[in-house]
């Protein structure tokens, strides 16, 4: 989704804006632009396409002199991707420039009213209403920027993080947010705003996380925060201790490959602080043993891959801890009036912590008075701040749009919770817990082993990179793995792919299987081997080529698949953590083979901050 950056300081703004925007590229975008105050006017340059087009257009920012500016990468919502729809947007006389991340839901209404007052619109965006509305209120509020921003905010419905500059207040950048991420970086000789921390890390590690309806006013040497009544707010900055290199490629061809290879470390980092002397200690959970025993139900709510980890966890929580679990897509949960009774725990899972639907689902759960827990990767993000409790996954910054390492960390965070709940509720004995812990702590090395064996998958990916349709099948946890394997392939390779519960194929989808169709069969659940094999036999007899991911030494598969990749043996609940590795590699190498933009697949955004 869109990214915003702003700078005011001693340096030339445009190169800093370009650099900041490059750190937000992972969010996904189709056009980019900057507005810089040159001492007399606000100049805007904007264009369709990648940031390098904007860099070329402005000679790396050199043609836009000035030390105050705002920049934007746009992921189109209202209005097609085009030069004119790209941000920033001006007001009528070009004395105000605005960048926006989010959606103004009542923009149609506002536009009609503004047009009736004589304002002209150049673009098809919702954002342009903000520029004109600011113009209207700025004049009405006797050129008081804070008062006019408050007025605008009181009129717009939807989500926004705004960066604003005024030609007659050339020493300031203003910013305000509601439901779209925004941080302020406190630098030396200059201050910044941005949608995410990596954009400012080159200049500062001291960052303020802006809450809804807070206004930031930045000048070269000062940062002031206000509420919408114009009262000064005291805020504390946070020191970011992760390294800028964590957000760089470090010699890998793509962020996705780097992140796949980081999994042994990040999975270990997520497990280790929570295991002590043979016990699972999740202090951040803040639940007593009595409260854990009193739990009647868990709802897991998330989107995309994070949702797929929830599908896995349903099997793990129910199987291990015998607690009923419902798993929902956040976009469904928020509108289905769920029954949330006392004794329910709602777990919201999100890498970014900013996914609009997941945040709305969290708020719904909170409004119903049930306990909420966020499993979140981005420290200080909205879901992390708003959930009653937060359990962080220690994946570090994930840049590639297709998640890999955050997914793996979300899985192990949920295994830890399930084991803790199972033990406290006396569903597993001390001995069983000890044995689960041994298996859990082996996972990082086992992932490493799988990664050292990538050539076979690479060859297979080359061979099938021209496939038009691929089906992923499995039962139980293997179905959950299939969901993620299929998503990994389709989102970065653009090959049509579907995941099916293996037993469900014959209820319709099997009619799509023909000579040469690739079927990926995930077969890691021993008690279901025979059942899944019978489905494999059904598709092979209709001409499918079967690639199976199964456990080491599963001889039953040898005569039933055309290609096999083996994963090390582990507990039946943890197989997803291993089986997903060859499937991530498969998706990755197919995309590379097809010459696609692996890290920034078309139409996708890393942080989905609109519903
Ligand atoms: C797929 C992917 C997405 C995200 C989904 C939720 O590779 O990354 O499906 O999992 O958009 O995002 P978060 O976890 O940030 O809430």
Coordinates of C-alpha atoms and ligand atoms in Angstrom, one line a residue:
X1 CA 0.0 0.0 0.0
X2 CA 1.0 3.6 -0.4
X3 CA 4.1 4.9 1.5
X4 CA 4.7 8.4 2.6
X5 CA 7.9 10.2 3.6
X6 CA 8.5 13.8 4.6
X7 CA 11.6 15.7 5.5
X8 CA 12.5 19.1 6.9
X9 CA 16.1 20.0 7.8
X10 CA 19.5 21.3 6.7
X11 CA 20.0 18.9 3.8
X12 CA 18.4 18.8 0.4
X13 CA 15.1 17.1 0.8
X14 CA 14.6 15.4 -2.5
X15 CA 17.5 12.8 -2.3
X16 CA 16.4 12.0 1.3
X17 CA 12.8 11.6 0.1
X18 CA 13.9 9.3 -2.7
X19 CA 16.0 7.2 -0.4
X20 CA 13.2 7.0 2.2
X21 CA 10.7 5.9 -0.5
X22 CA 13.1 3.2 -1.7
X23 CA 12.9 1.7 1.8
X24 CA 9.1 1.6 1.4
X25 CA 9.1 0.0 -2.0
X26 CA 8.3 -3.3 -0.4
X27 CA 4.8 -2.0 0.4
X28 CA 3.9 -2.2 -3.3
X29 CA 3.2 0.8 -5.6
X30 CA 2.5 1.8 -9.1
X31 CA 3.6 5.4 -9.2
X32 CA 5.7 7.8 -7.1
X33 CA 6.1 11.6 -6.6
X34 CA 7.6 14.3 -4.5
X35 CA 6.8 17.9 -3.5
X36 CA 9.6 20.2 -2.5
X37 CA 9.5 23.8 -1.4
X38 CA 12.2 25.7 -3.4
X39 CA 12.2 29.0 -1.4
X40 CA 9.3 30.4 -3.4
X41 CA 7.1 27.7 -4.7
X42 CA 6.1 24.1 -4.0
X43 CA 7.4 22.0 -7.0
X44 CA 5.8 18.7 -7.7
X45 CA 7.3 15.9 -9.8
X46 CA 5.4 12.6 -10.1
X47 CA 5.2 9.7 -12.5
X48 CA 3.8 6.3 -13.2
X49 CA 6.1 3.4 -12.6
X50 CA 9.0 2.6 -10.4
X51 CA 11.0 5.0 -8.2
X52 CA 13.9 4.8 -10.7
X53 CA 11.7 6.7 -13.2
X54 CA 11.2 9.4 -10.6
X55 CA 14.9 9.4 -9.8
X56 CA 15.7 9.8 -13.5
X57 CA 13.1 12.5 -14.0
X58 CA 14.6 14.6 -11.2
X59 CA 18.3 13.6 -11.7
X60 CA 18.3 11.9 -8.3
X61 CA 16.5 14.8 -6.8
X62 CA 19.0 17.4 -8.0
X63 CA 16.3 19.3 -10.1
X64 CA 14.2 19.8 -7.0
X65 CA 16.2 22.0 -4.7
X66 CA 14.9 22.8 -1.2
X67 CA 15.1 21.5 2.3
X68 CA 11.4 20.8 3.0
X69 CA 9.4 18.2 1.2
X70 CA 7.1 15.2 1.1
X71 CA 7.2 12.1 -1.0
X72 CA 4.9 9.2 -1.9
X73 CA 4.6 5.8 -3.5
X74 CA 1.1 5.2 -4.6
X75 CA -0.8 1.9 -4.8
X76 CA -3.9 2.8 -6.8
X77 CA -7.3 2.6 -5.1
X78 CA -9.4 5.4 -6.5
X79 CA -8.4 6.2 -10.1
X80 CA -6.1 4.1 -12.3
X81 CA -2.3 4.2 -11.9
X82 CA -1.3 7.3 -13.9
X83 CA 0.9 10.4 -13.7
X84 CA -2.0 12.6 -12.8
X85 CA -3.4 10.3 -10.1
X86 CA 0.1 10.0 -8.5
X87 CA 0.7 12.0 -5.3
X88 CA 1.4 14.7 -4.2
X89 CA -1.7 16.7 -4.9
X90 CA -2.0 20.5 -4.9
X91 CA -4.8 22.7 -3.8
X92 CA -6.2 25.2 -6.4
X93 CA -3.3 27.8 -6.3
X94 CA -0.6 25.3 -5.6
X95 CA 0.2 26.7 -2.2
X96 CA -0.5 23.4 -0.3
X97 CA 0.7 19.9 -1.2
X98 CA -0.5 16.7 0.3
X99 CA 0.5 13.0 0.3
X100 CA -1.9 10.4 1.6
X101 CA -1.9 6.7 2.5
X102 CA -5.4 5.3 3.1
X103 CA -8.9 5.7 1.7
X104 CA -11.3 8.7 2.1
X105 CA -14.6 6.9 2.1
X106 CA -16.8 10.0 1.8
X107 CA -14.7 11.6 -0.9
X108 CA -17.6 11.6 -3.4
X109 CA -19.7 13.7 -1.1
X110 CA -16.9 16.1 -0.2
X111 CA -16.0 16.4 -3.9
X112 CA -19.5 17.4 -4.9
X113 CA -19.5 20.1 -2.1
X114 CA -16.1 21.4 -3.0
X115 CA -17.0 21.6 -6.7
X116 CA -20.1 23.6 -5.8
X117 CA -17.8 26.0 -4.1
X118 CA -15.7 26.4 -7.3
X119 CA -12.9 23.9 -6.7
X120 CA -11.6 22.0 -9.8
X121 CA -10.3 18.5 -9.6
X122 CA -7.5 17.3 -11.9
X123 CA -7.3 13.7 -10.7
X124 CA -9.6 10.8 -10.0
X125 CA -8.2 10.3 -6.5
X126 CA -9.9 10.5 -3.2
X127 CA -6.8 12.4 -1.9
X128 CA -7.3 15.5 -4.0
X129 CA -10.4 16.4 -1.8
X130 CA -8.0 16.7 1.1
X131 CA -5.9 19.3 -0.7
X132 CA -8.9 21.3 -1.6
X133 CA -10.6 20.9 1.8
X134 CA -7.4 22.1 3.5
X135 CA -7.4 25.1 1.2
X136 CA -11.0 25.9 2.2
X137 CA -10.4 25.5 5.9
X138 CA -6.9 27.2 5.9
X139 CA -8.5 30.4 4.6
X140 CA -11.5 30.0 7.0
X141 CA -9.2 29.4 10.0
X142 CA -7.1 32.6 9.2
X143 CA -4.2 30.5 7.9
X144 CA -3.8 28.5 11.1
X145 CA -2.4 25.1 9.9
X146 CA -3.3 23.1 13.0
X147 CA -6.8 24.4 13.1
X148 CA -7.4 23.7 9.4
X149 CA -6.0 20.2 9.7
X150 CA -8.3 19.5 12.7
X151 CA -11.2 20.7 10.6
X152 CA -10.3 18.5 7.6
X153 CA -9.9 15.5 9.8
X154 CA -13.4 16.1 11.4
X155 CA -14.9 16.1 7.9
X156 CA -13.3 13.0 6.3
X157 CA -14.3 9.4 6.9
X158 CA -11.9 6.6 6.3
X159 CA -8.3 6.0 6.9
X160 CA -5.3 8.3 6.4
X161 CA -1.8 9.1 7.1
X162 CA -1.1 12.6 5.6
X163 CA 2.0 14.6 4.9
X164 CA 1.3 18.2 4.3
X165 CA 3.4 21.3 3.4
X166 CA 2.2 24.9 3.0
X167 CA 4.0 27.5 0.9
X168 CA 3.5 30.2 3.5
X169 CA 4.8 28.0 6.3
X170 CA 8.0 26.8 4.6
X171 CA 9.7 25.7 7.8
X172 CA 7.2 23.0 8.7
X173 CA 6.0 19.6 7.6
X174 CA 2.7 18.6 9.1
X175 CA 1.3 15.1 9.5
X176 CA -1.8 13.4 11.0
X177 CA -3.1 9.8 11.0
X178 CA -6.1 7.6 11.5
X179 CA -5.8 3.9 10.9
X180 CA -2.9 4.1 8.5
X181 CA 0.7 3.8 9.9
X182 CA 2.8 6.8 10.6
X183 CA 6.0 7.4 12.4
X184 CA 8.1 10.4 13.1
X185 CA 11.9 10.2 13.1
X186 CA 13.9 12.6 15.3
X187 CA 17.2 13.2 13.4
X188 CA 20.2 15.4 13.8
X189 CA 19.7 18.6 11.8
X190 CA 16.5 17.4 10.4
X191 CA 13.3 15.5 11.2
X192 CA 11.2 13.1 9.1
X193 CA 7.8 11.4 8.8
X194 CA 7.3 8.0 7.2
X195 CA 4.9 5.1 6.9
X196 CA 7.5 2.7 8.4
X197 CA 10.8 2.7 10.3
X198 CA 13.2 1.5 7.5
X199 CA 12.6 4.8 5.7
X200 CA 14.2 6.9 8.4
X201 CA 16.8 4.5 9.8
X202 CA 19.6 5.9 7.8
X203 CA 19.1 9.3 9.6
X204 CA 17.9 8.3 13.0
X205 CA 17.0 5.5 15.4
X206 CA 14.8 7.6 17.6
X207 CA 11.2 7.2 16.4
X208 CA 7.8 8.3 17.6
X209 CA 4.8 6.1 16.8
X210 CA 1.9 8.4 16.1
X211 CA -1.6 7.4 17.4
X212 CA -4.9 8.1 15.7
X213 CA -5.9 11.7 15.6
X214 CA -2.5 13.0 16.7
X215 CA -1.0 15.8 14.7
X216 CA 2.8 16.2 14.3
X217 CA 4.4 19.5 13.4
X218 CA 8.1 19.1 12.4
X219 CA 10.6 21.8 11.8
X220 CA 14.4 21.5 11.4
X221 CA 15.1 21.4 15.1
X222 CA 11.8 20.6 16.7
X223 CA 9.0 18.2 16.8
X224 CA 5.7 19.1 18.4
X225 CA 2.6 16.9 18.8
X226 CA -1.0 18.1 19.2
X227 CA -4.4 16.6 19.7
X228 CA -7.3 17.7 17.5
X229 CA -8.2 20.4 20.0
X230 CA -4.8 22.0 19.4
X231 CA -3.4 21.0 22.9
X232 CA 0.2 20.0 23.1
X233 CA 0.8 16.2 23.7
X234 CA 3.9 14.8 25.4
X235 CA 5.1 11.7 23.6
X236 CA 8.1 9.4 24.2
X237 CA 10.4 8.3 21.4
X238 CA 11.4 4.7 21.1
X239 CA 15.0 3.7 20.2
X240 CA 15.1 1.2 17.3
X241 CA 17.8 -1.3 17.9
X242 CA 17.6 -3.4 14.8
X243 CA 20.1 -2.7 12.1
X244 CA 19.5 -1.1 8.7
X245 CA 21.3 -4.1 7.2
X246 CA 18.4 -6.2 8.3
X247 CA 16.4 -4.3 5.7
X248 CA 18.9 -4.8 2.9
X249 CA 19.6 -7.7 0.6
X250 CA 23.0 -8.7 1.9
X251 CA 24.2 -10.3 -1.3
X252 CA 21.1 -12.3 -2.1
X253 CA 19.4 -11.8 -5.4
X254 CA 16.1 -11.1 -3.8
X255 CA 14.7 -10.2 -0.4
X256 CA 12.5 -13.3 -0.6
X257 CA 15.5 -15.7 -0.9
X258 CA 17.3 -13.8 1.9
X259 CA 14.2 -14.1 4.1
X260 CA 13.8 -17.8 3.3
X261 CA 17.4 -18.4 4.4
X262 CA 16.9 -16.3 7.6
X263 CA 14.3 -18.7 8.9
X264 CA 16.5 -21.0 11.0
X265 CA 17.6 -17.9 12.9
X266 CA 14.3 -16.1 13.2
X267 CA 12.4 -19.3 14.2
X268 CA 15.1 -19.9 16.9
X269 CA 14.8 -16.2 18.0
X270 CA 11.1 -16.6 18.4
X271 CA 11.3 -19.9 20.4
X272 CA 14.4 -19.4 22.6
X273 CA 13.3 -16.5 24.9
X274 CA 10.1 -18.4 25.7
X275 CA 11.7 -21.7 26.8
X276 CA 13.4 -21.8 30.2
X277 CA 14.4 -24.9 32.2
X278 CA 12.1 -27.2 30.4
X279 CA 9.1 -24.8 30.8
X280 CA 7.3 -22.5 28.4
X281 CA 7.3 -19.0 29.7
X282 CA 5.3 -16.5 27.8
X283 CA 5.3 -13.6 30.2
X284 CA 3.7 -11.2 27.7
X285 CA 0.6 -13.4 27.7
X286 CA -0.3 -12.0 31.1
X287 CA -2.6 -14.9 31.8
X288 CA -2.6 -16.9 35.1
X289 CA -2.9 -20.6 35.0
X290 CA -6.5 -20.3 36.3
X291 CA -7.3 -18.0 33.4
X292 CA -5.8 -20.4 30.9
X293 CA -7.8 -23.3 32.5
X294 CA -11.0 -21.2 32.3
X295 CA -10.6 -20.6 28.5
X296 CA -13.7 -22.0 26.7
X297 CA -12.8 -21.0 23.1
X298 CA -10.2 -19.4 20.9
X299 CA -10.9 -17.4 17.8
X300 CA -8.0 -16.9 15.5
X301 CA -8.4 -14.0 13.1
X302 CA -6.0 -13.0 10.3
X303 CA -5.6 -12.5 6.5
X304 CA -3.7 -14.3 3.8
X305 CA -0.7 -16.3 5.0
X306 CA -1.2 -15.3 8.6
X307 CA -4.7 -16.8 8.3
X308 CA -3.1 -20.0 7.0
X309 CA -1.0 -20.3 10.1
X310 CA -4.3 -20.0 12.0
X311 CA -5.7 -22.9 10.0
X312 CA -2.7 -25.0 11.1
X313 CA -3.1 -23.9 14.7
X314 CA -6.7 -25.0 14.9
X315 CA -5.4 -28.6 14.5
X316 CA -2.6 -27.9 17.0
X317 CA -4.7 -26.2 19.7
X318 CA -7.6 -28.6 19.4
X319 CA -5.4 -31.7 19.1
X320 CA -2.9 -30.8 21.8
X321 CA -4.9 -28.6 24.3
X322 CA -8.4 -29.7 23.5
X323 CA -9.7 -26.1 23.3
X324 CA -12.3 -25.5 20.5
X325 CA -10.9 -23.1 17.9
X326 CA -12.6 -21.1 15.2
X327 CA -10.4 -19.6 12.5
X328 CA -11.7 -16.6 10.5
X329 CA -10.5 -14.5 7.7
X330 CA -10.5 -11.0 9.3
X331 CA -12.5 -9.5 6.4
X332 CA -15.3 -12.1 7.2
X333 CA -15.1 -12.0 10.9
X334 CA -15.6 -8.3 11.2
X335 CA -18.9 -8.4 9.3
X336 CA -20.4 -11.7 10.5
X337 CA -21.5 -10.6 14.0
X338 CA -19.5 -13.4 15.7
X339 CA -20.6 -14.9 19.0
X340 CA -17.9 -13.9 21.5
X341 CA -18.8 -15.2 24.9
X342 CA -17.0 -14.9 28.2
X343 CA -14.0 -17.2 28.4
X344 CA -13.1 -16.5 24.7
X345 CA -9.6 -15.5 23.6
X346 CA -9.3 -13.7 20.3
X347 CA -5.9 -14.1 18.7
X348 CA -5.1 -11.7 15.9
X349 CA -2.1 -12.6 13.8
X350 CA -0.3 -10.1 11.6
X351 CA 3.2 -9.5 10.3
X352 CA 2.7 -5.8 9.7
X353 CA 0.4 -5.2 12.6
X354 CA -1.4 -2.7 10.2
X355 CA -3.7 -4.9 8.1
X356 CA -6.9 -2.9 8.0
X357 CA -9.3 -5.9 8.3
X358 CA -7.3 -7.6 11.1
X359 CA -7.2 -4.3 13.0
X360 CA -11.0 -3.9 12.6
X361 CA -11.5 -7.5 13.8
X362 CA -9.4 -6.8 16.8
X363 CA -11.4 -3.7 17.6
X364 CA -14.6 -5.6 17.2
X365 CA -13.4 -8.3 19.7
X366 CA -12.3 -5.6 22.2
X367 CA -15.7 -3.8 21.9
X368 CA -17.3 -7.1 22.9
X369 CA -15.2 -7.3 26.0
X370 CA -13.3 -10.5 25.3
X371 CA -9.6 -10.9 25.8
X372 CA -7.4 -10.2 22.8
X373 CA -3.9 -11.3 22.0
X374 CA -1.9 -10.0 19.0
X375 CA 0.8 -12.2 17.4
X376 CA 2.6 -9.4 15.6
X377 CA 6.0 -8.9 13.9
X378 CA 6.3 -5.1 13.6
X379 CA 7.1 -3.7 17.0
X380 CA 4.9 -0.7 18.0
X381 CA 2.4 -1.3 15.1
X382 CA -1.3 -0.6 15.5
X383 CA -2.4 -4.2 16.3
X384 CA 0.6 -4.5 18.8
X385 CA -0.5 -1.4 20.5
X386 CA -4.2 -2.0 20.6
X387 CA -4.4 -5.7 21.5
X388 CA -4.7 -6.4 25.3
X389 CA -1.5 -8.4 25.1
X390 CA 1.1 -8.8 22.3
X391 CA 3.4 -11.7 21.6
X392 CA 6.1 -10.6 19.1
X393 CA 7.5 -12.9 16.4
X394 CA 11.1 -12.0 16.1
X395 CA 11.4 -12.3 12.4
X396 CA 13.0 -8.8 11.9
X397 CA 11.9 -6.6 9.0
X398 CA 10.3 -8.6 6.2
X399 CA 10.6 -6.7 2.9
X400 CA 9.6 -9.2 0.2
X401 CA 5.8 -8.9 -0.3
X402 CA 5.4 -12.7 -0.1
X403 CA 5.9 -13.6 3.5
X404 CA 8.2 -16.5 4.5
X405 CA 10.1 -15.9 7.7
X406 CA 7.2 -14.1 9.4
X407 CA 4.9 -17.0 8.5
X408 CA 7.3 -19.5 10.0
X409 CA 7.7 -17.4 13.2
X410 CA 3.9 -17.1 13.5
X411 CA 3.6 -20.9 13.3
X412 CA 6.1 -21.5 16.2
X413 CA 4.6 -18.7 18.3
X414 CA 1.3 -20.6 18.1
X415 CA 2.9 -24.0 18.8
X416 CA 4.4 -22.4 22.0
X417 CA 1.0 -21.1 23.0
X418 CA -0.7 -24.4 22.3
X419 CA 1.9 -26.4 24.3
X420 CA 1.6 -23.9 27.2
X421 CA -2.2 -24.2 27.2
X422 CA -2.1 -28.0 26.8
X423 CA 0.3 -28.4 29.7
X424 CA -1.5 -25.9 32.1
X425 CA -4.9 -27.6 31.2
X426 CA -3.3 -31.0 31.9
X427 CA -3.9 -32.3 28.5
X428 CA -0.3 -33.2 28.1
X429 CA 2.0 -34.6 30.7
X430 CA 5.4 -33.3 31.8
X431 CA 7.0 -36.0 29.7
X432 CA 5.0 -35.2 26.6
X433 CA 5.8 -31.5 27.0
X434 CA 9.5 -32.3 27.3
X435 CA 9.3 -34.4 24.1
X436 CA 7.4 -31.7 22.2
X437 CA 10.1 -29.2 23.4
X438 CA 12.8 -31.4 22.0
X439 CA 11.1 -31.5 18.6
X440 CA 10.4 -27.7 18.7
X441 CA 13.9 -26.8 19.4
X442 CA 15.2 -29.1 16.6
X443 CA 13.1 -27.2 14.0
X444 CA 15.7 -24.4 13.2
X445 CA 18.4 -27.0 12.4
X446 CA 16.0 -29.1 10.4
X447 CA 15.0 -26.0 8.4
X448 CA 18.7 -25.4 7.8
X449 CA 19.1 -28.9 6.5
X450 CA 16.2 -28.5 4.1
X451 CA 17.6 -25.2 2.8
X452 CA 21.0 -26.8 2.1
X453 CA 19.3 -29.1 -0.3
X454 CA 17.6 -26.5 -2.6
X455 CA 19.1 -27.7 -5.9
X456 CA 16.5 -30.5 -6.4
X457 CA 13.6 -28.1 -5.9
X458 CA 15.3 -25.5 -8.2
X459 CA 15.5 -28.1 -11.0
X460 CA 11.9 -29.2 -10.5
X461 CA 10.8 -25.5 -10.5
X462 CA 12.7 -24.9 -13.8
X463 CA 11.0 -27.9 -15.3
X464 CA 7.4 -26.8 -14.3
X465 CA 7.8 -23.1 -14.5
X466 CA 5.5 -23.2 -17.6
X467 CA 2.6 -24.9 -15.8
X468 CA -0.7 -23.2 -16.3
X469 CA -2.6 -24.8 -13.4
X470 CA -1.3 -26.4 -10.3
X471 CA -3.3 -28.1 -7.5
X472 CA -2.1 -28.5 -3.9
X473 CA -3.8 -31.2 -1.9
X474 CA -3.5 -32.5 1.6
X475 CA -5.6 -33.6 4.6
X476 CA -5.6 -32.0 8.1
X477 CA -2.4 -30.0 8.7
X478 CA -1.3 -31.0 5.3
X479 CA -4.3 -29.1 3.9
X480 CA -3.2 -26.0 5.8
X481 CA 0.3 -26.4 4.4
X482 CA -1.3 -26.7 0.9
X483 CA -3.1 -23.4 1.3
X484 CA 0.1 -21.6 2.0
X485 CA 2.1 -23.6 -0.7
X486 CA -0.5 -22.6 -3.3
X487 CA -0.5 -19.0 -2.3
X488 CA 3.3 -18.8 -2.4
X489 CA 3.3 -20.1 -5.9
X490 CA 0.4 -18.1 -7.4
X491 CA 1.2 -14.7 -5.8
X492 CA 4.7 -14.5 -7.2
X493 CA 4.5 -16.7 -10.4
X494 CA 1.0 -15.7 -11.6
X495 CA 0.3 -19.4 -12.3
X496 CA -3.2 -20.3 -11.4
X497 CA -3.1 -22.6 -8.4
X498 CA -5.6 -24.0 -5.9
X499 CA -5.4 -25.7 -2.6
X500 CA -7.9 -28.4 -1.9
X501 CA -8.6 -30.7 1.0
X502 CA -7.6 -33.9 -0.7
X503 CA -10.9 -35.7 0.2
X504 CA -12.9 -32.8 -1.3
X505 CA -11.4 -33.1 -4.8
X506 CA -13.8 -35.6 -6.1
X507 CA -16.7 -33.3 -5.2
X508 CA -16.0 -31.2 -8.3
X509 CA -12.5 -30.0 -8.8
X510 CA -11.2 -33.3 -10.0
X511 CA -12.8 -32.5 -13.4
X512 CA -10.0 -30.0 -13.9
X513 CA -7.3 -32.7 -13.8
X514 CA -6.1 -33.7 -17.2
X515 CA -3.0 -35.2 -18.8
X516 CA 0.1 -33.5 -17.3
X517 CA -1.6 -31.3 -14.7
X518 CA 0.8 -30.8 -11.8
X519 CA -0.6 -31.8 -8.4
X520 CA 1.5 -31.1 -5.3
X521 CA 0.5 -33.6 -2.6
X522 CA 1.5 -32.8 1.0
X523 CA 1.7 -36.0 3.0
X524 CA 3.1 -35.5 6.4
X525 CA 0.3 -36.8 8.7
X526 CA 1.0 -40.5 9.3
X527 CA -2.5 -41.5 10.3
X528 CA -3.8 -40.0 7.0
X529 CA -1.2 -41.4 4.6
X530 CA -3.5 -44.1 3.2
X531 CA -6.4 -41.7 2.8
X532 CA -4.3 -39.1 0.9
X533 CA -2.6 -41.7 -1.2
X534 CA -6.0 -42.9 -2.4
X535 CA -6.6 -39.3 -3.6
X536 CA -3.2 -39.3 -5.3
X537 CA -4.1 -42.5 -7.1
X538 CA -7.3 -40.8 -8.3
X539 CA -5.5 -37.8 -9.8
X540 CA -2.7 -39.9 -11.3
X541 CA -5.1 -42.2 -13.0
X542 CA -6.5 -39.1 -14.7
X543 CA -3.0 -38.1 -16.0
X544 CA -1.8 -35.8 -13.2
X545 CA 1.9 -35.5 -12.5
X546 CA 2.4 -35.7 -8.7
X547 CA 5.0 -34.0 -6.7
X548 CA 4.9 -35.1 -3.1
X549 CA 6.3 -33.5 0.0
X550 CA 6.5 -36.1 2.7
X551 CA 8.4 -37.4 5.7
X552 CA 11.8 -39.0 5.5
X553 CA 11.5 -42.8 4.9
X554 CA 7.9 -42.7 3.9
X555 CA 8.2 -45.6 1.6
X556 CA 4.5 -45.7 1.0
X557 CA 5.0 -42.6 -1.3
X558 CA 7.7 -44.1 -3.5
X559 CA 5.4 -45.9 -5.9
X560 CA 2.7 -43.2 -5.7
X561 CA 4.4 -40.0 -6.8
X562 CA 6.5 -38.9 -9.8
X563 CA 8.7 -36.6 -7.7
X564 CA 9.3 -36.6 -4.0
X565 CA 10.9 -34.3 -1.6
X566 CA 11.5 -35.5 1.9
X567 CA 11.3 -33.5 5.2
X568 CA 13.0 -34.5 8.4
X569 CA 10.8 -36.4 11.0
X570 CA 9.2 -34.2 13.6
X571 CA 6.1 -34.2 15.8
X572 CA 2.9 -34.5 13.8
X573 CA 1.9 -31.0 14.9
X574 CA 5.0 -29.3 13.7
X575 CA 5.4 -30.6 10.1
X576 CA 4.1 -27.4 8.6
X577 CA 7.4 -25.7 9.7
X578 CA 9.4 -28.1 7.6
X579 CA 7.1 -28.9 4.6
X580 CA 6.6 -25.2 3.8
X581 CA 10.3 -24.8 3.1
X582 CA 10.4 -26.7 -0.2
X583 CA 7.2 -25.1 -1.2
X584 CA 8.5 -21.6 -0.6
X585 CA 11.6 -22.5 -2.6
X586 CA 9.4 -23.9 -5.4
X587 CA 7.3 -20.7 -5.6
X588 CA 10.5 -18.6 -5.5
X589 CA 12.4 -20.5 -8.3
X590 CA 9.3 -20.7 -10.5
X591 CA 9.0 -16.9 -10.3
X592 CA 12.7 -16.4 -11.0
X593 CA 12.5 -18.7 -13.9
X594 CA 9.6 -16.8 -15.4
X595 CA 11.6 -13.6 -15.1
X596 CA 9.1 -11.9 -12.7
X597 CA 9.6 -9.3 -10.1
X598 CA 9.8 -11.7 -7.1
X599 CA 9.9 -9.2 -4.3
X600 CA 7.2 -6.9 -5.7
X601 CA 4.6 -9.0 -7.5
X602 CA 2.0 -7.1 -9.5
X603 CA -1.1 -5.7 -7.8
X604 CA 0.1 -6.7 -4.3
X605 CA 1.1 -4.7 -1.3
X606 CA 3.1 -5.7 1.7
X607 CA 1.0 -3.9 4.2
X608 CA -2.7 -3.9 3.3
X609 CA -3.9 -0.8 5.2
X610 CA -7.2 -0.5 3.3
X611 CA -10.0 -2.9 3.4
Ligands
LIG1 C1 1.3 -13.6 1.4 C2 1.2 -12.5 2.3 C3 -0.1 -12.0 2.7 C4 -0.2 -11.5 4.2 C5 -1.5 -10.9 4.5 C6 -1.6 -10.5 5.9 O1 2.6 -13.9 1.1 O2 2.2 -12.0 2.8 O3 -1.1 -12.9 2.4 O4 0.0 -12.7 5.0 O5 -1.7 -9.7 3.7 O6 -0.6 -9.5 6.2 P1 -0.2 -9.2 7.7 O7 0.5 -10.5 8.3 O8 0.8 -8.1 7.7 O9 -1.4 -8.9 8.5

